[in-house]
CSV table of C-alpha atoms and ligand atoms in Angstrom, one decimal:
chain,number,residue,atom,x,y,z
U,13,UNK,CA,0.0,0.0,0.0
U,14,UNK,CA,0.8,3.9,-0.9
U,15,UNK,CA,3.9,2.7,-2.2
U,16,UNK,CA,3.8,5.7,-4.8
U,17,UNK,CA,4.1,8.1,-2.3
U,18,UNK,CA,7.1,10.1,-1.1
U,19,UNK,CA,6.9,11.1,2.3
U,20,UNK,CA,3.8,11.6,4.2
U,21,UNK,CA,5.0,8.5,6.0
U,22,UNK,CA,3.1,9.0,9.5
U,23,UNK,CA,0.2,9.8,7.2
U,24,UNK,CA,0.6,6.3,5.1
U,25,UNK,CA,1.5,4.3,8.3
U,26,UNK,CA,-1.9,5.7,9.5
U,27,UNK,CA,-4.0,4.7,6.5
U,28,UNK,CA,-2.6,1.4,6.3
U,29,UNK,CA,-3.2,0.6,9.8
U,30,UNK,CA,-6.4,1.7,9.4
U,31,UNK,CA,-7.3,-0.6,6.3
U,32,UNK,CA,-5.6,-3.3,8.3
U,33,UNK,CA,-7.9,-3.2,11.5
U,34,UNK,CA,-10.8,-2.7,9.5
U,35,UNK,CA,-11.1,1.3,11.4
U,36,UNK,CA,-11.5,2.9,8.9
U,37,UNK,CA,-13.4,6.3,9.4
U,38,UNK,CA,-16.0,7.7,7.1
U,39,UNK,CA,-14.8,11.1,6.7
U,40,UNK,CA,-11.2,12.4,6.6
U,41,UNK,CA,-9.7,15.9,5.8
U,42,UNK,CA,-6.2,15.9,4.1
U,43,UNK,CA,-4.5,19.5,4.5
U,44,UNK,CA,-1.6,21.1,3.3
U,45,UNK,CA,0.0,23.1,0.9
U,46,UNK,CA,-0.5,22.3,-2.9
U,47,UNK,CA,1.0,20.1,-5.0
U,48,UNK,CA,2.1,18.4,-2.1
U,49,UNK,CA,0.4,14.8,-2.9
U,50,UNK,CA,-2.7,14.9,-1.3
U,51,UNK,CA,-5.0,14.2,-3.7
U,52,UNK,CA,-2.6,11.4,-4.9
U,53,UNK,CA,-2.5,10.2,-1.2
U,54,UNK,CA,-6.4,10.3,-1.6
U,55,UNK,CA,-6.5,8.1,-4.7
U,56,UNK,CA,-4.2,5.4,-3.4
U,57,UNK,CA,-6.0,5.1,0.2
U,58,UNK,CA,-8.8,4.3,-2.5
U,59,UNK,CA,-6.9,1.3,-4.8
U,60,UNK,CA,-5.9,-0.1,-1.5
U,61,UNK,CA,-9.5,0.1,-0.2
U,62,UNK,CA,-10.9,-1.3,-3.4
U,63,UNK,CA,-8.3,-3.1,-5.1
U,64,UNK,CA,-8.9,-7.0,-6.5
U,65,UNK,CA,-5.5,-8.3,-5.4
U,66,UNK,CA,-5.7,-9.1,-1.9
U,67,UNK,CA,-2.3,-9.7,-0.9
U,68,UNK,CA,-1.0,-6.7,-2.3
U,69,UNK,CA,-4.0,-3.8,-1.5
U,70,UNK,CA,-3.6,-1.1,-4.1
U,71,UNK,CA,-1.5,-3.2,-6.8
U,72,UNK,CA,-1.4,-0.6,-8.9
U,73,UNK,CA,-2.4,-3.0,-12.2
U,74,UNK,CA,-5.9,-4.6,-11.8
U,75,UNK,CA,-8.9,-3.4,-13.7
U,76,UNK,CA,-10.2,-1.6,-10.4
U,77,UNK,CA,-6.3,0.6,-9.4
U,78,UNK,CA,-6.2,1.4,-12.9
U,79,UNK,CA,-9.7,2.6,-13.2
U,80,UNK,CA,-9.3,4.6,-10.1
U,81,UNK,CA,-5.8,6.4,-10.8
U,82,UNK,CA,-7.7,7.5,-14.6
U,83,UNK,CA,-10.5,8.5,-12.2
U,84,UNK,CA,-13.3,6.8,-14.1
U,85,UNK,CA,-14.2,3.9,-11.4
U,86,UNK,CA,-17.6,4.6,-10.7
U,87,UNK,CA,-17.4,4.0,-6.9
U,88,UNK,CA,-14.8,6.7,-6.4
U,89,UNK,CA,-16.5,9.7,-7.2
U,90,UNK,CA,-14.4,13.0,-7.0
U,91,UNK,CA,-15.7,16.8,-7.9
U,92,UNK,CA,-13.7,20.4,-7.8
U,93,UNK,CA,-14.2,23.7,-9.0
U,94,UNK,CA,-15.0,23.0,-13.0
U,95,UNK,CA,-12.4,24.2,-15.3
U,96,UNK,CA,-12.6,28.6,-15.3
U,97,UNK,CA,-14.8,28.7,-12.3
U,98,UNK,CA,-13.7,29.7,-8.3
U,99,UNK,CA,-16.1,27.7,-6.4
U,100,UNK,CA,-17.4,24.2,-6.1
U,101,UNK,CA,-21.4,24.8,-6.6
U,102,UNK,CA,-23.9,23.3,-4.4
U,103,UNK,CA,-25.3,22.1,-7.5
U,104,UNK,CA,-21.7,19.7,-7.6
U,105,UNK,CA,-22.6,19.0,-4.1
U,106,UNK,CA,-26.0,18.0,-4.4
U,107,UNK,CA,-24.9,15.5,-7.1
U,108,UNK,CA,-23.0,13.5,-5.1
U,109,UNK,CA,-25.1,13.4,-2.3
U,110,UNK,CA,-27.6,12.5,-4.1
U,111,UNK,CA,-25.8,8.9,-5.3
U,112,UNK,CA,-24.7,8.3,-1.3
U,113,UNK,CA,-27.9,6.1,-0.6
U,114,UNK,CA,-26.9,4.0,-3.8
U,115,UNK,CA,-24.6,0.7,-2.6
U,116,UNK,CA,-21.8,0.7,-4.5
U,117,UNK,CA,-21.4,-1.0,-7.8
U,118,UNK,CA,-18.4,-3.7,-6.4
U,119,UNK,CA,-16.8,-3.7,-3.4
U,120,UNK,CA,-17.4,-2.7,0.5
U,121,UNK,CA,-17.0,1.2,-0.1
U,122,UNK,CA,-18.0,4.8,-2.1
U,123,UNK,CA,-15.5,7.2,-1.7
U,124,UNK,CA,-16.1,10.7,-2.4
U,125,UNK,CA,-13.5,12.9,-2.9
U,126,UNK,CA,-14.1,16.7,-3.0
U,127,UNK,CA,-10.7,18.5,-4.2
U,128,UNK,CA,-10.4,21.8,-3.3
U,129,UNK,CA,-12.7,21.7,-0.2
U,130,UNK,CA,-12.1,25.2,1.0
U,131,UNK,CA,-13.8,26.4,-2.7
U,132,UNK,CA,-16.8,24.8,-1.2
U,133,UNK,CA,-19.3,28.2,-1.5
U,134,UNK,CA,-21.2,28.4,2.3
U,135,UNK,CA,-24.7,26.6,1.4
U,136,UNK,CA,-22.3,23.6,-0.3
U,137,UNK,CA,-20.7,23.2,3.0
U,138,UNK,CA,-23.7,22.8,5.0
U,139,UNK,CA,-25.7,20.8,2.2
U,140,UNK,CA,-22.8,18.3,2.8
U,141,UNK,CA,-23.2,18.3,6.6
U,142,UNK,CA,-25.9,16.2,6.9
U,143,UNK,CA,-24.3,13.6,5.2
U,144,UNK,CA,-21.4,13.8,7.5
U,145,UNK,CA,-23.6,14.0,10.7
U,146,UNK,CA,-25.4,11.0,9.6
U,147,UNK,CA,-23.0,8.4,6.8
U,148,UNK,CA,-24.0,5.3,5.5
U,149,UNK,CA,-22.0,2.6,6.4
U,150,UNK,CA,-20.2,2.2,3.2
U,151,UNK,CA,-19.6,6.1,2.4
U,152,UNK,CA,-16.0,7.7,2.8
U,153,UNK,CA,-15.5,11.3,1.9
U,154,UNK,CA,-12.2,12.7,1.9
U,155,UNK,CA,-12.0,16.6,1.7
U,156,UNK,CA,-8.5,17.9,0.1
U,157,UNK,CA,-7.8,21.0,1.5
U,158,UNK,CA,-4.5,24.0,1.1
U,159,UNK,CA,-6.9,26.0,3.7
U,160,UNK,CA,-8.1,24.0,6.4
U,161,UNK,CA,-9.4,27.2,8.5
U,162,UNK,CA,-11.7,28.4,5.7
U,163,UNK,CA,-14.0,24.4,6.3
U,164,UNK,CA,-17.0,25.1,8.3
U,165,UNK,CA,-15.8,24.1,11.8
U,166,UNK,CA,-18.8,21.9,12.3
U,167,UNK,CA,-17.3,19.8,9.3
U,168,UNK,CA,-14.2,19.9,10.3
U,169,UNK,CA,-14.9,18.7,13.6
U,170,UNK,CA,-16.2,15.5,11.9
U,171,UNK,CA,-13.7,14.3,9.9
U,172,UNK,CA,-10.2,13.0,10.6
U,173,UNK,CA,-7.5,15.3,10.2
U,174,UNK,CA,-4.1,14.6,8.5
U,175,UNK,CA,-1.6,17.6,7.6
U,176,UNK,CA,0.3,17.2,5.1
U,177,UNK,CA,4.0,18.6,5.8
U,178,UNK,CA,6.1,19.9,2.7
U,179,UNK,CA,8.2,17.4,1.8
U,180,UNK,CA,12.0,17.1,1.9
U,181,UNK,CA,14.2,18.3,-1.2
U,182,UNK,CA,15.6,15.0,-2.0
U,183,UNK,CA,11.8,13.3,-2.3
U,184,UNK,CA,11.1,16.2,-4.3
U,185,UNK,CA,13.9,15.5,-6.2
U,186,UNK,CA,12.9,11.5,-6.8
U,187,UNK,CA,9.5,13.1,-8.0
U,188,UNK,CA,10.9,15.5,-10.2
U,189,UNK,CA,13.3,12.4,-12.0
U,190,UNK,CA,9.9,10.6,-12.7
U,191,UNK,CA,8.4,13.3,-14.7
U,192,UNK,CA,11.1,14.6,-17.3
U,193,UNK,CA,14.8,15.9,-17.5
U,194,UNK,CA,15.4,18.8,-16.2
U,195,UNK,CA,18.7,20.9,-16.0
U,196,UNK,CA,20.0,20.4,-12.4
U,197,UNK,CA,20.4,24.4,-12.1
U,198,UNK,CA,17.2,24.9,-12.7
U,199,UNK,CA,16.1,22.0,-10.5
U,200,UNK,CA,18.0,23.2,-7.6
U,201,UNK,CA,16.2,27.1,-8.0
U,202,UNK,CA,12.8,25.4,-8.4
U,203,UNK,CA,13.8,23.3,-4.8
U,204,UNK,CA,14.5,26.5,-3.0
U,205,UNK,CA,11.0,28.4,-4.2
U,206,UNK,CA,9.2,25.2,-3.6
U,207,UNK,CA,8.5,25.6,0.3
U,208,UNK,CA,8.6,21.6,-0.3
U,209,UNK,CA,6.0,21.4,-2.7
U,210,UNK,CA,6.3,19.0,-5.1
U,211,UNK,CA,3.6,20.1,-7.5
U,212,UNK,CA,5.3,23.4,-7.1
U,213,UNK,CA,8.6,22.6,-7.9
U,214,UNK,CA,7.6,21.0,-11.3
U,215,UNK,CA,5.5,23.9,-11.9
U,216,UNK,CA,8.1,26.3,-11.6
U,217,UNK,CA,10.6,24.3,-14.1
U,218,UNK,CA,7.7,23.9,-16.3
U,219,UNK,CA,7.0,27.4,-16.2
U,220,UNK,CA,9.7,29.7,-15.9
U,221,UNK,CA,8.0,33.1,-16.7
U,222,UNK,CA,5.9,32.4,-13.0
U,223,UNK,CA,8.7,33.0,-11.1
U,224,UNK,CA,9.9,36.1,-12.8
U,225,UNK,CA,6.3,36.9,-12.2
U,226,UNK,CA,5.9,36.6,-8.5
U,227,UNK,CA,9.2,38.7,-8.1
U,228,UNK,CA,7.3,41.0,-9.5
U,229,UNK,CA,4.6,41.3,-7.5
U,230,UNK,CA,6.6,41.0,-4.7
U,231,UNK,CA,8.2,44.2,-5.8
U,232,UNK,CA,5.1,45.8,-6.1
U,233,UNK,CA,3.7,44.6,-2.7
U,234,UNK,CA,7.2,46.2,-1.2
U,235,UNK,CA,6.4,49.0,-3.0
U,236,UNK,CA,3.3,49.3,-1.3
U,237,UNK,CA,3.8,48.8,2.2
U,238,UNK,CA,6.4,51.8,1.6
U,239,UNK,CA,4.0,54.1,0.9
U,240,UNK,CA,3.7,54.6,-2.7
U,241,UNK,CA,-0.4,54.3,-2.9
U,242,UNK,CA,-0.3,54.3,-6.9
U,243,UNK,CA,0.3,50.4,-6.1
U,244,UNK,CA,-3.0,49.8,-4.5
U,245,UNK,CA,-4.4,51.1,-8.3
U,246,UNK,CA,-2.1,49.3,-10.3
U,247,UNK,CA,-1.8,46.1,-8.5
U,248,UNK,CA,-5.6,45.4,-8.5
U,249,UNK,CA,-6.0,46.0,-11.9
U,250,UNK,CA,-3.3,43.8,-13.1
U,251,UNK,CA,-4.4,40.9,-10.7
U,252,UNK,CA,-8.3,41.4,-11.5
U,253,UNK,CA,-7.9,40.3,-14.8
U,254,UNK,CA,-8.7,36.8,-14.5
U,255,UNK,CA,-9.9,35.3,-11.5
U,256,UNK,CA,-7.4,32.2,-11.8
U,257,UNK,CA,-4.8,34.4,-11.2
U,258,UNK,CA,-6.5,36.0,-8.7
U,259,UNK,CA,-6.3,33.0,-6.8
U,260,UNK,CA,-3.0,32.2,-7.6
U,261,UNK,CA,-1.3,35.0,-6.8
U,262,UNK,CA,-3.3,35.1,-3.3
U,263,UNK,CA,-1.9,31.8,-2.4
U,264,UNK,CA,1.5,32.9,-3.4
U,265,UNK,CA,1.5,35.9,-1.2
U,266,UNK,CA,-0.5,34.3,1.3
U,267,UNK,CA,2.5,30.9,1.5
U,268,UNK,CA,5.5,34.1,1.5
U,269,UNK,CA,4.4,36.2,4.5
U,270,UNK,CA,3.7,33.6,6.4
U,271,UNK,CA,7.3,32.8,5.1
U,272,UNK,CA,8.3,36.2,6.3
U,273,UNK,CA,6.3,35.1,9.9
U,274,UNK,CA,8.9,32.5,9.8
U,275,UNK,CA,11.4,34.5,9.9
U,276,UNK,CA,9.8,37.4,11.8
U,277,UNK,CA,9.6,34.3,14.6
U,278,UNK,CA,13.4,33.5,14.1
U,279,UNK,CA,12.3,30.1,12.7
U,280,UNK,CA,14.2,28.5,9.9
U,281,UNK,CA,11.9,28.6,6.5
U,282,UNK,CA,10.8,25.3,5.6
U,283,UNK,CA,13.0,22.7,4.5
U,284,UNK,CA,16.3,24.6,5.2
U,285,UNK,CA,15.3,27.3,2.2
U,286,UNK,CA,17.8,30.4,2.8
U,287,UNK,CA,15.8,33.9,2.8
U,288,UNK,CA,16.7,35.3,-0.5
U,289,UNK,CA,17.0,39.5,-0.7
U,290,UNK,CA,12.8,39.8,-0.9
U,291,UNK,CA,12.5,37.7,2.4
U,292,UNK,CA,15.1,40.1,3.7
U,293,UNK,CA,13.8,43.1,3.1
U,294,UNK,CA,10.3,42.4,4.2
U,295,UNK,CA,11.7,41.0,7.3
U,296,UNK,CA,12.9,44.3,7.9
U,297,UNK,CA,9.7,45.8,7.3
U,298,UNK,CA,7.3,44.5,8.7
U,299,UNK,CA,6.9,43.8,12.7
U,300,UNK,CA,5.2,40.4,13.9
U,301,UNK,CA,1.7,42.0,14.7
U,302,UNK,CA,1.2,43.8,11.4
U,303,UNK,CA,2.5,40.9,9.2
U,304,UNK,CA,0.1,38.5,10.6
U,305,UNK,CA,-2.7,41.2,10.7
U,306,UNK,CA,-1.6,41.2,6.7
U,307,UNK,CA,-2.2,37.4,6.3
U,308,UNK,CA,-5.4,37.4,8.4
U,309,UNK,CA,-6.3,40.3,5.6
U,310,UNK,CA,-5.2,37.9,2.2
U,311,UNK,CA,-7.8,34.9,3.8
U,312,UNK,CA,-10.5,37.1,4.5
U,313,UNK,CA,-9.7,37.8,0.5
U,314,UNK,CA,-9.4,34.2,-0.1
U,315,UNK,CA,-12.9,33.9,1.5
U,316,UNK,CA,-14.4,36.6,-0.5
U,317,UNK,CA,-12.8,35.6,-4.1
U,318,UNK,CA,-15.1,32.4,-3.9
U,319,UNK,CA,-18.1,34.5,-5.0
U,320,UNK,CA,-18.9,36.3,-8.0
U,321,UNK,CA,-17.6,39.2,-6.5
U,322,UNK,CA,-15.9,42.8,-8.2
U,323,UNK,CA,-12.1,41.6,-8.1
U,324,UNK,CA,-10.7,44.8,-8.6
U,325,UNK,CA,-12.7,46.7,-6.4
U,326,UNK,CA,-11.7,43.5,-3.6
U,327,UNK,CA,-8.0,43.3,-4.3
U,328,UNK,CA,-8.5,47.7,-3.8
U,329,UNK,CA,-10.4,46.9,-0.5
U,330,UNK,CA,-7.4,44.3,0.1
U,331,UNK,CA,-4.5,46.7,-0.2
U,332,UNK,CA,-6.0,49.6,1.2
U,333,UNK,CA,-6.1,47.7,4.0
U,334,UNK,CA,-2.8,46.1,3.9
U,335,UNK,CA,-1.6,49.5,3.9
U,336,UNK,CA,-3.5,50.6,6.7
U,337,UNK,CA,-2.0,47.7,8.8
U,338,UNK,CA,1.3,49.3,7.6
U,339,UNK,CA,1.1,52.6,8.5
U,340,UNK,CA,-0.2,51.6,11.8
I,9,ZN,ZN1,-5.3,-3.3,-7.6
């Protein structure tokens, strides 16, 4: 079992014990950063709960493993935000509920998977609950989460909770080798801005342009905690243009101050990442209150993004109050 993963071991150990001892519970929230192998975690903790091969749980080659990793089984059901929108509708929701009452089509278990949990809108959250508060024996939902405080606590508080921690460079490395060739320069740059993601790190080598991107925004944001208000202007019209960006960018700056918290703590960053001159110099601007006051600011964005909401006129709310914070 979950021999495909890297790392994650006290998570895997977990799992597997679980599967063992037959106690297994029916709902379970994976959190953690992005690309960090949740979902993949998710979709192994399925083969092994519904693979043929009973000596070897989650072979990885029967009709069933091979099914679930091209998610088309039919008893592993799994729904996100469709492609161009923010949210996960209630509509999505509904959907799946609506087949929980349905025994599965082989096997002891339905697992439903919702990817991107926190995108769940408010009314999709609490249309879930009751299927939570109440699960049929041979339901398991697994919500995948890179923002654990923005689940309903009342959801939360029924399903078990693994965090996933970033990984260390050289199983990011091992993961890397599997998907292509990749200069070992570049490789080593993409380890450093990873903050142990995985999914990160091959993103970044795959697209180079991002990280020229972020440094500029970090710029910008520098710019704008010195004073220079043009930047509120400028900065929410650049980032309103598409709301996938929008959220992108959110998490980035979201994943660096709490970097800069880090630091502002007199921790280490996360998998011994040096500070590079940005980290520096917003460690020397900010003060511990005001930086997390700024992050409590980018969720309460993240929050609001969900809906169909004016992104400029947010992102202007956003950094006006960033500012604020600032200026004291
Ligand atoms: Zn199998």
């Amino acid at each position: 079992m979950f021999e495909k993963i890297q790392g994650h071991q006290t998570i895997t150990n977990h799992l597997s014990k679980e599967i063992n001892t037959n106690e297994v519970s029916h709902a379970y929230l994976f959190s953690g950063m992005d690309g960090i192998g949740k979902k993949k975690t998710a979709r192994e903790f399925a083969k092994a709960l519904l693979c043929r091969d009973e000596t070897n749980k989650g072979c990885g080659h029967c009709t069933v493993c091979t099914q679930i990793e091209h998610e088309n089984y039919p008893d592993v059901k799994i729904i996100g935000p469709k492609p161009g929108e923010a949210s996960i509708k209630i509509s999505q929701v509904r959907a799946m509920i609506s087949e929980l009452s349905i025994k599965p089509y082989s096997g002891n278990w339905r697992i439903n998977i919702i990817d991107g949990a926190e995108r769940m809108t408010p009314e999709a959250q609490n249309s879930l609950l009751k299927s939570l508060e109440e699960p049929l024996s041979y339901n398991i939902f697994i919500l995948i989460t890179s923002h654990a405080q923005t689940i309903l606590p009342t959801i939360r508080s029924r399903c078990q909770s693994y965090h996933f921690q970033p990984l260390n460079f050289p199983d990011i490395e091992k993961i890397i080798s599997e998907e292509g060739e990749f200069d070992q320069k570049a490789v080593t740059e993409a380890l450093m801005a990873s903050g142990g993601s995985p999914g990160m790190a091959l993103y970044l080598l795959n697209n180079s342009e991002i990280q020229k991107e972020r440094t500029h925004y970090l710029r910008e944001v520098y710019s704008l905690l010195k004073g220079d208000e043009i930047k509120v202007f400028t900065l929410a019209e650049a980032l309103s243009k598409d709301k996938t960006i929008s959220q992108e960018m959110l998490e980035f700056f979201i994943h660096w101050f709490y970097e800069v918290d880090l630091l502002l703590a007199g921790h280490p960053l996360p998998n011994s990442g040096q500070p590079n001159p940005a980290h520096q110099a917003y460690h020397q601007l900010l003060g511990n209150e005001k930086n997390q006051a700024i992050i409590k600011t980018l969720f309460e964005m993240m929050a609001t993004i969900q809906y169909n909401v004016n992104l400029r006129l947010q992102w202007e709310k956003c950094f006006i109050k960033i500012m604020k914070i600032q200026k004291g």
